[in-house]
Tab-separated table of C-alpha atoms in Angstrom:
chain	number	residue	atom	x	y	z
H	174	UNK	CA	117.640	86.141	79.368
H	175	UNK	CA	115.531	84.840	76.652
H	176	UNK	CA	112.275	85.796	78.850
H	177	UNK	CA	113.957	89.300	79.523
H	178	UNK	CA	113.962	89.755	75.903
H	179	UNK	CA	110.443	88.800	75.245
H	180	UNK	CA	109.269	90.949	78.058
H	181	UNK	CA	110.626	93.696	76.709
H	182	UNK	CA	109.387	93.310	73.325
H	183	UNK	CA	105.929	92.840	74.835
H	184	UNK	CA	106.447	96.153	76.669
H	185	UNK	CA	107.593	97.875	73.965
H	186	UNK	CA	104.421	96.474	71.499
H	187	UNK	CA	102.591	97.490	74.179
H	188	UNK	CA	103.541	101.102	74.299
H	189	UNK	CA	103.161	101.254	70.448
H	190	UNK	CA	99.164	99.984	71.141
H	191	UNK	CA	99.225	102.585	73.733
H	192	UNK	CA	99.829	105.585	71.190
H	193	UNK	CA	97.543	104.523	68.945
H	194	UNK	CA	94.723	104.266	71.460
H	195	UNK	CA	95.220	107.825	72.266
H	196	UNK	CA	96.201	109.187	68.940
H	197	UNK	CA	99.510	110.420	70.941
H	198	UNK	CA	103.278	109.714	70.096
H	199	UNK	CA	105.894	108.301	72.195
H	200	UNK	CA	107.050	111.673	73.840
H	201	UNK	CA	103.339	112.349	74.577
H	202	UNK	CA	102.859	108.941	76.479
H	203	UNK	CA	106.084	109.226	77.880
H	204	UNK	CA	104.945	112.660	79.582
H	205	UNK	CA	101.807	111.335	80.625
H	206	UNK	CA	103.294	108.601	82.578
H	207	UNK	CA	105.575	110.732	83.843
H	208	UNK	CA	108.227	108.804	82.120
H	209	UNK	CA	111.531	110.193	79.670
H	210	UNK	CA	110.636	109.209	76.088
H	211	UNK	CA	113.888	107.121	75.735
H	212	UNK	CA	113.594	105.334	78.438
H	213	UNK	CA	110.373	103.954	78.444
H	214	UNK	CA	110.942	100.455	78.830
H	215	UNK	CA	113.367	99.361	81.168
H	216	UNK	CA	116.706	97.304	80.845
H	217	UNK	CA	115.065	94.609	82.664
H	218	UNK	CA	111.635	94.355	81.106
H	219	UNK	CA	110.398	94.773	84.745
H	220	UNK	CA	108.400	97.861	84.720
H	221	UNK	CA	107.087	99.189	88.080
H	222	UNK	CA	103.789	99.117	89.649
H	223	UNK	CA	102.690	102.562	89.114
H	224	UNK	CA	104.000	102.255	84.982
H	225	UNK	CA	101.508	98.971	85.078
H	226	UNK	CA	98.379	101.386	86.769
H	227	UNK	CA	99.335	104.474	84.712
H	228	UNK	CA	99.798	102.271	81.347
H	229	UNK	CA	96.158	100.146	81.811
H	230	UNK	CA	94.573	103.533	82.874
H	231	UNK	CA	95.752	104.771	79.509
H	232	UNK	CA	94.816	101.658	77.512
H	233	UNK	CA	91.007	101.680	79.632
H	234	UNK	CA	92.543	97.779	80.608
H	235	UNK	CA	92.067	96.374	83.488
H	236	UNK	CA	95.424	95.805	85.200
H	237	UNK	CA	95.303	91.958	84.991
H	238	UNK	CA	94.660	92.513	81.620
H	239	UNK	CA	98.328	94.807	80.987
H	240	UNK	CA	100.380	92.297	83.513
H	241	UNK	CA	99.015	89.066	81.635
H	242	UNK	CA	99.880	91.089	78.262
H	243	UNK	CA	103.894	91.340	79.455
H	244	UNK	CA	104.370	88.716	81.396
H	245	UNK	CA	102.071	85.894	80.086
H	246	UNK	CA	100.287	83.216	82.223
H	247	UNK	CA	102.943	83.375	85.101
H	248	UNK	CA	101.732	86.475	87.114
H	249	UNK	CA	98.289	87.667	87.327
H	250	UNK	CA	97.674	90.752	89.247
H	251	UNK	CA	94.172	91.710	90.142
H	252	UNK	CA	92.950	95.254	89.582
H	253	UNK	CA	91.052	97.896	91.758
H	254	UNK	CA	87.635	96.607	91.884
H	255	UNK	CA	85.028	99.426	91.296
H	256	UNK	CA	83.898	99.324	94.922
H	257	UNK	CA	87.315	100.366	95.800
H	258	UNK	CA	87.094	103.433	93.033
H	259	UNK	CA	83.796	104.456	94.982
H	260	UNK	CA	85.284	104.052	98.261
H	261	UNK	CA	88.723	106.551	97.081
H	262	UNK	CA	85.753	109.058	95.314
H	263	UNK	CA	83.787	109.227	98.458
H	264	UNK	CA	86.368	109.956	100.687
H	265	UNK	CA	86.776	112.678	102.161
H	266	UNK	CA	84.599	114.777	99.651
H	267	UNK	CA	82.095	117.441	100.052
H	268	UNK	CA	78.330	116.342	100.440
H	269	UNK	CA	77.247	118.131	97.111
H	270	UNK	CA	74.304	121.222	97.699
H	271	UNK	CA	71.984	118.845	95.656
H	272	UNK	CA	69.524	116.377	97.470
H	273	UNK	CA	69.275	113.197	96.404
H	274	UNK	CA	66.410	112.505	93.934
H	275	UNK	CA	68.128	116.041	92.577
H	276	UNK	CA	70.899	114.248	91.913
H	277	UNK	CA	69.064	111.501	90.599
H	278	UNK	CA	67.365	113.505	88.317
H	279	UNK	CA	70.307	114.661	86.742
H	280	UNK	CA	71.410	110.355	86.309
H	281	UNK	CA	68.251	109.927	84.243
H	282	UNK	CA	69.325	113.384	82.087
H	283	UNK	CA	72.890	112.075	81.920
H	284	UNK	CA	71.513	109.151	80.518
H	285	UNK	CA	69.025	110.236	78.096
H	286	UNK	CA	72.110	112.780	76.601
H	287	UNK	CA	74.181	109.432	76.519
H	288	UNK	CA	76.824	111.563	78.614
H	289	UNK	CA	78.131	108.451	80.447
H	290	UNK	CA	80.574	110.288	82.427
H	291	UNK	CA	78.366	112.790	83.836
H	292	UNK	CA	76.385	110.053	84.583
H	293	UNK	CA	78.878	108.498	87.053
H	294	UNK	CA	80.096	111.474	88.462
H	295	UNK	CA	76.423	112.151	89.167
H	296	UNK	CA	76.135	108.579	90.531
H	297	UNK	CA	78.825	108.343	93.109
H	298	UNK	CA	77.546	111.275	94.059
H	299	UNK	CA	74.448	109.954	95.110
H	300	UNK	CA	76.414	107.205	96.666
H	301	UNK	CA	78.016	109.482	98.849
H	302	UNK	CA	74.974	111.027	100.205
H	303	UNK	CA	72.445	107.720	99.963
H	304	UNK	CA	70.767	107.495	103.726
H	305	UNK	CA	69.350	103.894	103.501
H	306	UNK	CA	69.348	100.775	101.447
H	307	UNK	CA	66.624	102.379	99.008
H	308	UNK	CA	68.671	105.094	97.835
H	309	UNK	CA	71.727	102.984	97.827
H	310	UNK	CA	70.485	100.615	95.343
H	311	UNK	CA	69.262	103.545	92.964
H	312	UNK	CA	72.620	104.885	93.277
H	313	UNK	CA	74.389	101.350	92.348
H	314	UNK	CA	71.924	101.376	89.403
H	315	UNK	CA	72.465	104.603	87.700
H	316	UNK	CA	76.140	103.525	87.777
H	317	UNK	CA	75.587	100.607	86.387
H	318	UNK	CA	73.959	102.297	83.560
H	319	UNK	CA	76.650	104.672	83.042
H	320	UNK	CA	79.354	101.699	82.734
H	321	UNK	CA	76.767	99.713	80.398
H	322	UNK	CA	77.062	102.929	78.303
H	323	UNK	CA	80.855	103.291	78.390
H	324	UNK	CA	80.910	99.366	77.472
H	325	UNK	CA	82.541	98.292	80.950
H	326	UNK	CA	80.320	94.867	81.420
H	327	UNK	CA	82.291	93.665	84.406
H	328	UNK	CA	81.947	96.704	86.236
H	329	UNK	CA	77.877	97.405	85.482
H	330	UNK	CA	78.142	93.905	87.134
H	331	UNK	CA	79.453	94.686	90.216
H	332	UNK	CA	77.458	97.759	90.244
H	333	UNK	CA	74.165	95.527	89.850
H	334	UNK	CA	75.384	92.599	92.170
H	335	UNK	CA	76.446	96.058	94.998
H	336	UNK	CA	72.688	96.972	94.904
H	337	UNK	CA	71.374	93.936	94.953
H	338	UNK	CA	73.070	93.027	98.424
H	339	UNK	CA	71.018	96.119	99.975
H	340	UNK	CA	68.065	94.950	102.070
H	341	UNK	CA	65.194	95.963	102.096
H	342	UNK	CA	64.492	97.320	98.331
H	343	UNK	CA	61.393	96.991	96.645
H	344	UNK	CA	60.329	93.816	94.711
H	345	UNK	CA	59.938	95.617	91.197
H	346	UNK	CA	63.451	96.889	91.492
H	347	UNK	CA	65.502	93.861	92.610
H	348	UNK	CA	63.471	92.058	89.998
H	349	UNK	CA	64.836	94.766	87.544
H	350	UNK	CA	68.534	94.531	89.018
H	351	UNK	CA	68.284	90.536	88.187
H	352	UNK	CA	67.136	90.938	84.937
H	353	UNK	CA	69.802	93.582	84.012
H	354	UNK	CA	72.227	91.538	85.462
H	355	UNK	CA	71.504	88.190	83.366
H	356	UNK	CA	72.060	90.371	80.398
H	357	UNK	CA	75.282	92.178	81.541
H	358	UNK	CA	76.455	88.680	82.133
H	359	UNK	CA	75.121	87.631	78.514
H	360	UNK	CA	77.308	90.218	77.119
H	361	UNK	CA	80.721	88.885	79.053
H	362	UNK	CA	80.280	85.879	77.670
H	363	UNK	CA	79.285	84.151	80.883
H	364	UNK	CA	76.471	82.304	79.665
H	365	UNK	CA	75.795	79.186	82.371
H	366	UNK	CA	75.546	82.248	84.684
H	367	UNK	CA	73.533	84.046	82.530
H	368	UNK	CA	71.119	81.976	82.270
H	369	UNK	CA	70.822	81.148	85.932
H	370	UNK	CA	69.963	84.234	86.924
H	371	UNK	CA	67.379	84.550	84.434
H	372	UNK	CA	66.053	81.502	85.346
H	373	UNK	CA	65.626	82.859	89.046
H	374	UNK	CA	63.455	85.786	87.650
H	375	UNK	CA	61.487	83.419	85.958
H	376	UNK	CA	61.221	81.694	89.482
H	377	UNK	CA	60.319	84.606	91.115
H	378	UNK	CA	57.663	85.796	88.503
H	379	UNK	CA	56.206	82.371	88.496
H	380	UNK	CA	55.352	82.862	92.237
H	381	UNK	CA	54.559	86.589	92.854
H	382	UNK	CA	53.103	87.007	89.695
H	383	UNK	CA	53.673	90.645	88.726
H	384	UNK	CA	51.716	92.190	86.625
H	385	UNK	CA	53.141	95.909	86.007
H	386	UNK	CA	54.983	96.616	82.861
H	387	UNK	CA	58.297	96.911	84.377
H	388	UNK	CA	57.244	92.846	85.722
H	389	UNK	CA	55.821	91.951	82.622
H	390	UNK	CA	59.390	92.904	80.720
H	391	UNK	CA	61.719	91.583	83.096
H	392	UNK	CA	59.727	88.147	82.411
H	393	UNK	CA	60.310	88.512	78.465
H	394	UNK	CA	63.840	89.558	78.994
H	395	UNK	CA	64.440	86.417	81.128
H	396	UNK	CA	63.637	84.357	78.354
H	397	UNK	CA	65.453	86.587	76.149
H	398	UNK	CA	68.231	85.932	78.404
H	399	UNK	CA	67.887	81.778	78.705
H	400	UNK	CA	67.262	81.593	75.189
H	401	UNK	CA	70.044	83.519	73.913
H	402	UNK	CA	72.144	81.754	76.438
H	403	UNK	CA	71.615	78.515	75.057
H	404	UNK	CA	71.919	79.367	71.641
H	405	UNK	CA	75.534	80.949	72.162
H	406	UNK	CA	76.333	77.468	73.732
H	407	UNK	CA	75.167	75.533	71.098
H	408	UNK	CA	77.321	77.429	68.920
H	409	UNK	CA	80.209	76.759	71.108
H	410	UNK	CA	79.308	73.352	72.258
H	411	UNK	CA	78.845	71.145	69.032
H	412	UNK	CA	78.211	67.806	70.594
H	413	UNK	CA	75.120	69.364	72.386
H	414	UNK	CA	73.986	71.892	69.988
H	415	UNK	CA	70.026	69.788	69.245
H	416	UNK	CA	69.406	70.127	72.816
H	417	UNK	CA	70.661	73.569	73.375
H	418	UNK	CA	69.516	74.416	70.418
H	419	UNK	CA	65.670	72.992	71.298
H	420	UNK	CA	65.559	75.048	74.763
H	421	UNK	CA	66.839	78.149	73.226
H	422	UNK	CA	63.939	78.151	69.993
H	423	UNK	CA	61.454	77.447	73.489
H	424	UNK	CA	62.575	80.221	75.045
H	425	UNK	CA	63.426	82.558	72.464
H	426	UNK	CA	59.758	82.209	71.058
H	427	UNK	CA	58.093	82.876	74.283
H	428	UNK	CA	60.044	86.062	74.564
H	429	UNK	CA	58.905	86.750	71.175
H	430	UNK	CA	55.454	86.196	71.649
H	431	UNK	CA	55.515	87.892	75.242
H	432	UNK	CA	57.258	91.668	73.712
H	433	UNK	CA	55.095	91.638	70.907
H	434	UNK	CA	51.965	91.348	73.440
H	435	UNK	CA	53.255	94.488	75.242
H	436	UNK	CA	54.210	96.402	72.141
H	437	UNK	CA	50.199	95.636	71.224
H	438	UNK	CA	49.263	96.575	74.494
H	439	UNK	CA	51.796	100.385	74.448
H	440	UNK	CA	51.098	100.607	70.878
H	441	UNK	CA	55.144	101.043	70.825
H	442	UNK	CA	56.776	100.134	67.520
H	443	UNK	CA	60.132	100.944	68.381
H	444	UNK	CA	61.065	99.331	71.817
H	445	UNK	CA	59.749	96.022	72.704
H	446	UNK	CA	58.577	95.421	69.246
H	447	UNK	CA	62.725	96.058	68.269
H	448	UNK	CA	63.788	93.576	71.172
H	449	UNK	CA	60.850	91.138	69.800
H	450	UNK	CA	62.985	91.143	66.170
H	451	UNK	CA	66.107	90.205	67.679
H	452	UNK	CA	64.543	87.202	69.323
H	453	UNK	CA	63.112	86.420	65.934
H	454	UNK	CA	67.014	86.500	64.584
H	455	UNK	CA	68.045	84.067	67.421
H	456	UNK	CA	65.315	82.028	66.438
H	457	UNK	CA	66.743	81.454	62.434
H	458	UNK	CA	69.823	80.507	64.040
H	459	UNK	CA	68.145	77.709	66.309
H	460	UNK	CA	65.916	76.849	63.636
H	461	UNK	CA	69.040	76.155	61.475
H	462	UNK	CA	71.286	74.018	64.031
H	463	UNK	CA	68.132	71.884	64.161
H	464	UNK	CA	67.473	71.500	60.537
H	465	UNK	CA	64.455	73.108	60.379
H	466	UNK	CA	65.532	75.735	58.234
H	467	UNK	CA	68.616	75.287	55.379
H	468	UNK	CA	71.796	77.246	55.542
H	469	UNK	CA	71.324	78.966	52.529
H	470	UNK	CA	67.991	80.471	53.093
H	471	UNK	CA	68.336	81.204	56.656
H	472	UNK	CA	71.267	83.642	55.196
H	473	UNK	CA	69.016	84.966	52.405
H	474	UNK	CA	66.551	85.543	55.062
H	475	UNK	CA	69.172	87.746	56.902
H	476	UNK	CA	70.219	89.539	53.462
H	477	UNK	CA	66.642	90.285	52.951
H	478	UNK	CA	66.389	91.822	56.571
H	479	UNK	CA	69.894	93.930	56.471
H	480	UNK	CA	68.411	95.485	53.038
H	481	UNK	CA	66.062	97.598	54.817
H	482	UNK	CA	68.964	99.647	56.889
H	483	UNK	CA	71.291	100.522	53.935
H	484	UNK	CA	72.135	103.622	55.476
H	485	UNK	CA	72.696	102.716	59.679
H	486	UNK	CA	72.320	106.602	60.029
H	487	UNK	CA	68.978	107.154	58.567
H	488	UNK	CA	67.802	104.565	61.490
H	489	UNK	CA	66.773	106.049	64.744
H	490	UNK	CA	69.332	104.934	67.562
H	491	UNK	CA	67.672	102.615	69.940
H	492	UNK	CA	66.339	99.294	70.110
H	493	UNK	CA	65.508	98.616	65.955
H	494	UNK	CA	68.959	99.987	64.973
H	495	UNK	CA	70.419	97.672	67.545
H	496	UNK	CA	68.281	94.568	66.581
H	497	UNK	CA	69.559	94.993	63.170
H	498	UNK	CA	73.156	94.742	64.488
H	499	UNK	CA	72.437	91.480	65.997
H	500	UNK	CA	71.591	90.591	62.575
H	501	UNK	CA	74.352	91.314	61.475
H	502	UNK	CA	76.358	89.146	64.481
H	503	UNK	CA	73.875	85.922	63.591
H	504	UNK	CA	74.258	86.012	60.259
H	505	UNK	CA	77.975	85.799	60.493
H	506	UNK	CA	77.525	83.052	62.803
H	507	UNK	CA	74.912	81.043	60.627
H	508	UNK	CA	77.535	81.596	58.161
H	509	UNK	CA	80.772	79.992	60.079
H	510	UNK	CA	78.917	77.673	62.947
H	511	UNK	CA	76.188	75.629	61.247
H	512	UNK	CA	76.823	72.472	62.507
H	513	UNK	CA	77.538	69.574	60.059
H	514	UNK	CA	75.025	67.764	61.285
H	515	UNK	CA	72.438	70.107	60.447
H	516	UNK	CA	69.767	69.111	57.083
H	517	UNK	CA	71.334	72.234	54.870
H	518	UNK	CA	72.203	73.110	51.432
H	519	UNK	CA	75.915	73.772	52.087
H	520	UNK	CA	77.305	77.259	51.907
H	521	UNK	CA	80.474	77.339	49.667
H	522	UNK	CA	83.294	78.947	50.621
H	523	UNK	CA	82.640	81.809	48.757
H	524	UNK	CA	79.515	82.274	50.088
H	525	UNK	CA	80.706	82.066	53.283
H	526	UNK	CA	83.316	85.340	52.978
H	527	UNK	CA	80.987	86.677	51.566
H	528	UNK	CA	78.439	86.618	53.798
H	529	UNK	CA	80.585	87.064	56.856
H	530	UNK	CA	82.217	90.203	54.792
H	531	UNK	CA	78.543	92.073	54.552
H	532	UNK	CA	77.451	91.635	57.908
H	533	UNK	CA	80.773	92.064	59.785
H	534	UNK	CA	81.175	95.406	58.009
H	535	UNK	CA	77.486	96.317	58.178
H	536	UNK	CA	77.505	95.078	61.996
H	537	UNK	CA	80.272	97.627	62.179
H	538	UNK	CA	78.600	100.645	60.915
H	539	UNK	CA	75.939	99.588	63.596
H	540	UNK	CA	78.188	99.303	66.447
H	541	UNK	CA	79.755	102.416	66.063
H	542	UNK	CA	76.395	104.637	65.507
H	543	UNK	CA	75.339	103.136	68.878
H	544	UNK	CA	78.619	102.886	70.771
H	545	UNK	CA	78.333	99.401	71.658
H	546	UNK	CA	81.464	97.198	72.479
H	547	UNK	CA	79.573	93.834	72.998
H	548	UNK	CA	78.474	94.172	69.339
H	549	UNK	CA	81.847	94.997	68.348
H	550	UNK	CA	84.368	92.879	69.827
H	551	UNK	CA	81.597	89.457	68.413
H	552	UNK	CA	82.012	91.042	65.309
H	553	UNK	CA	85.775	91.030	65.249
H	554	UNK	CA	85.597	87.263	66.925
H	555	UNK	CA	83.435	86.000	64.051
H	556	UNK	CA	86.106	88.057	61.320
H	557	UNK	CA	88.986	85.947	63.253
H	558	UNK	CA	87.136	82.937	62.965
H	559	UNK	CA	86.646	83.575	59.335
H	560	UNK	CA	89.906	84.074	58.862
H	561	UNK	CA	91.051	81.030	60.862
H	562	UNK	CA	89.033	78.478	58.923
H	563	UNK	CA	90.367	80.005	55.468
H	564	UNK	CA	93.712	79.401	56.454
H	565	UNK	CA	93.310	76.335	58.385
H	566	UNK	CA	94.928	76.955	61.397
H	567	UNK	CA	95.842	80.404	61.435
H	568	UNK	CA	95.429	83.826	59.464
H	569	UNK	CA	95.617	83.545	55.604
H	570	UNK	CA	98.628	85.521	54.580
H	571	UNK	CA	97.052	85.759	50.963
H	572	UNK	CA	94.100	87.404	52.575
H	573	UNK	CA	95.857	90.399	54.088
H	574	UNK	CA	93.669	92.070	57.483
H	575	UNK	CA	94.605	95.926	57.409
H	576	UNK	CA	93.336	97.409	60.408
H	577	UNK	CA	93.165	101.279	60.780
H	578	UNK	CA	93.180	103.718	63.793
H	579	UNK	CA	89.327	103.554	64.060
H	580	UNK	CA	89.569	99.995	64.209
H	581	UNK	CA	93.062	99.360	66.521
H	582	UNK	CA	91.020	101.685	69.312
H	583	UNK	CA	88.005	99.519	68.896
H	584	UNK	CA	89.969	96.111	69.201
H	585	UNK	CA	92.279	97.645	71.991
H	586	UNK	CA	88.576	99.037	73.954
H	587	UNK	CA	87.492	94.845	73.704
H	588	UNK	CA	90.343	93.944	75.178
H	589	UNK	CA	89.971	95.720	78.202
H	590	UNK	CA	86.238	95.327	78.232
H	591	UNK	CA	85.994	91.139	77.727
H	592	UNK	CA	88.080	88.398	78.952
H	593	UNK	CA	87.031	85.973	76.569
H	594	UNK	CA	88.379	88.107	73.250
H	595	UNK	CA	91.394	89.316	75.190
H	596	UNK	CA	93.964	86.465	73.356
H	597	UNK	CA	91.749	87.159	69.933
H	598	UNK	CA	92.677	90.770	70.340
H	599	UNK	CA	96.191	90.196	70.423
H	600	UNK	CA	96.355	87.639	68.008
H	601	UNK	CA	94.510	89.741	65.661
H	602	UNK	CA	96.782	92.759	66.552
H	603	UNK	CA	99.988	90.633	66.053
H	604	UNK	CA	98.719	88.869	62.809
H	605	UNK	CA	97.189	91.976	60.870
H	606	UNK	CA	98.814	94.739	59.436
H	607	UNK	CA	97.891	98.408	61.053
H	608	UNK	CA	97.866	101.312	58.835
H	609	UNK	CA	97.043	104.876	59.415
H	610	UNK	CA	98.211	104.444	63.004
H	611	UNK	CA	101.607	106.221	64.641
């Protein structure tokens, strides 16, 4: 009975997270899902398999995400996999009047517009109508650039690891599908994986030895990849933070040292050279784990660096704005996660709100000009975290966490998006206090 009860509550919290995501009330929801208003959870907190697929479609959660959320631990579902979503669009629809590389063309317009669902519809498309495994992998990656723009990491993934099972494709663009791949996998939170794949670019570079641009930058982004890897481990793995630490600096100078070449070489100061300055923030955090660098300076150094984008919206979207987000993200984290055993002048306490304050809220700003959910949902881990070690063990009740509507979508969007802050999310939901919200 007790577990009845607790279901039910879940369901009902639920529903309430529901409405706010959409900005709806309870009748709307309820009319949505095809459901009476007053009746929306039922007697036995068992709710049926088309209220589970309706409920996560409205919440943008995958359904494992919604049963685990009700039920707990005991009863993982698994949810349609995007290949099955391709197979249901494809069937039994009209070949479109557009060729191909017509519809292709419209992909790359899609995503220069940042129109992610046009970009998918436009996508699939091409699916349906793809003749060979050439076209089929083109297909699999323009929709795996409209999910990286919609946030959806797991599904770009699919979408990359779909295109790369077509044979024959040419070398540039399986070495491009790697490389994208390594960093969709960065961005779950998967980084032992991450890094492996980069590491077989690296391998494959090594022997063929490309030497266009595309080959040149999926070699820089590999190290990007390995190096960032490592440093997000030693952050999460104390006891071998000096030796992760020591192969991310390696890596994260080389791809440093190799974007900068190629921003010489394009005379670009907005792309690679952007990408070069977020390996250079990676690099203050390794420094810092090893010693090389105090606390306290490392996070002046980061002050110094947010100063120049007061205003997020006077920055051009694209690669500096972003790089400046990921500022943001390490200086939060060379706020909470210096190790002890790192040669520092100590932050205190107060110093380390603070810090964490500037660049969560800054970092915010960022994410939202750009749309980007891996940027968020870090941001809201390292606020948890912040909040965590105040209190101890759990959220400081004399430092209240009011969350508004802006910020309950953005927290319910990671929950659906990553795995890994999917029990943050909820504690954060369940431990802060929402306002502004129906």
């Amino acid at each position: 009975m007790n577990g009845e009860i607790e279901r039910k509550e879940r369901l009902d919290e639920l529903l309430d997270w529901a409405c706010a995501y959409k900005g709806w009330t309870r009748k709307q929801l309820a009319a949505h899902l095809g459901r009476d208003a007053t009746h929306l959870v039922p007697e036995s907190g068992n709710p049926k398999s088309d209220f589970i697929l309706a409920l996560s479609k409205v919440l943008d959660w995958p359904v494992e995400a919604t049963i685990e959320c009700i039920w707990g631990d005991g009863a993982l579902g698994r949810s349609a996999t995007p290949a099955a979503e391709r197979a249901r669009a494809q069937a039994g629809g009209k070949a479109p009047a557009l060729s191909f590389w017509e519809i292709d063309a419209l992909c790359v317009a899609a995503h220069r517009s940042g129109d992610w669902a046009k970009m998918l519809t436009a996508a699939r498309q091409e699916l349906a109508i793809a003749k060979d495994a050439n076209e089929r992998s083109v297909g699999y990656l323009r929709e795996a650039g409209a999910w990286n723009g919609m946030g959806r990491y797991a599904n770009e993934a699919e979408s990359y690891r779909a295109a790369l099972a077509e044979s024959p494709i040419p070398a540039e663009r399986r070495l491009l599908l790697e490389t994208n791949l390594a960093n969709c996998l960065l961005h779950l939170g998967r980084f032992v994986e991450a890094r492996g794949v980069a590491a077989d670019v690296l391998e494959t570079i090594q022997a063929e030895k490309p030497e266009s641009e595309s080959g040149r930058l999926a070699e820089a982004l590999a190290y990007w990849v390995r190096g960032e890897s490592f440093r997000m481990l030693a952050d999460r793995e104390p006891t071998s933070a000096t030796s992760h630490a020591t192969k991310a600096r390696a890596m994260l100078a080389t791809a440093e040292r190799l974007l900068m070449e190629m921003s010489r070489d394009q005379g670009d100061d907005s792309s690679y050279s952007g990408i070069a300055h977020t390996a250079r923030a990676g690099l203050l955090h390794a420094d810092t784990i090893l010693g090389r660098v105090a606390a306290g300076d490392a996070v002046a150094k980061v002050m110094a660096e947010l100063d120049k984008v007061v205003d997020p919206e006077a920055v051009p979207a694209g690669d500096w704005l972003e790089s400046y987000g990921w500022w943001c993200v390490i200086g939060a984290q060379l706020a909470l996660h210096v190790p002890a055993s790192a040669d520092v002048r100590r932050l205190s306490a107060d110093d380390v709100d603070r810090t964490v304050a500037i660049c969560t809220m800054k970092g915010h700003e960022i994410a939202d000009r750009l749309g980007n959910w891996a940027m968020r949902q870090q941001l809201f881990m390292l606020e948890h975290r912040r909040r965590q070690r105040s209190a101890g063990a759990a959220l400081s009740l004399e430092d209240e966490w009011l969350i508004d509507a802006d910020e309950l979508r953005d927290i319910l969007g990671s929950i659906g998006r990553f795995d890994q802050f999917r029990r943050t999310g909820w504690d954060i939901l369940r431990s802060a206090t929402i306002v502004g919200a129906r």
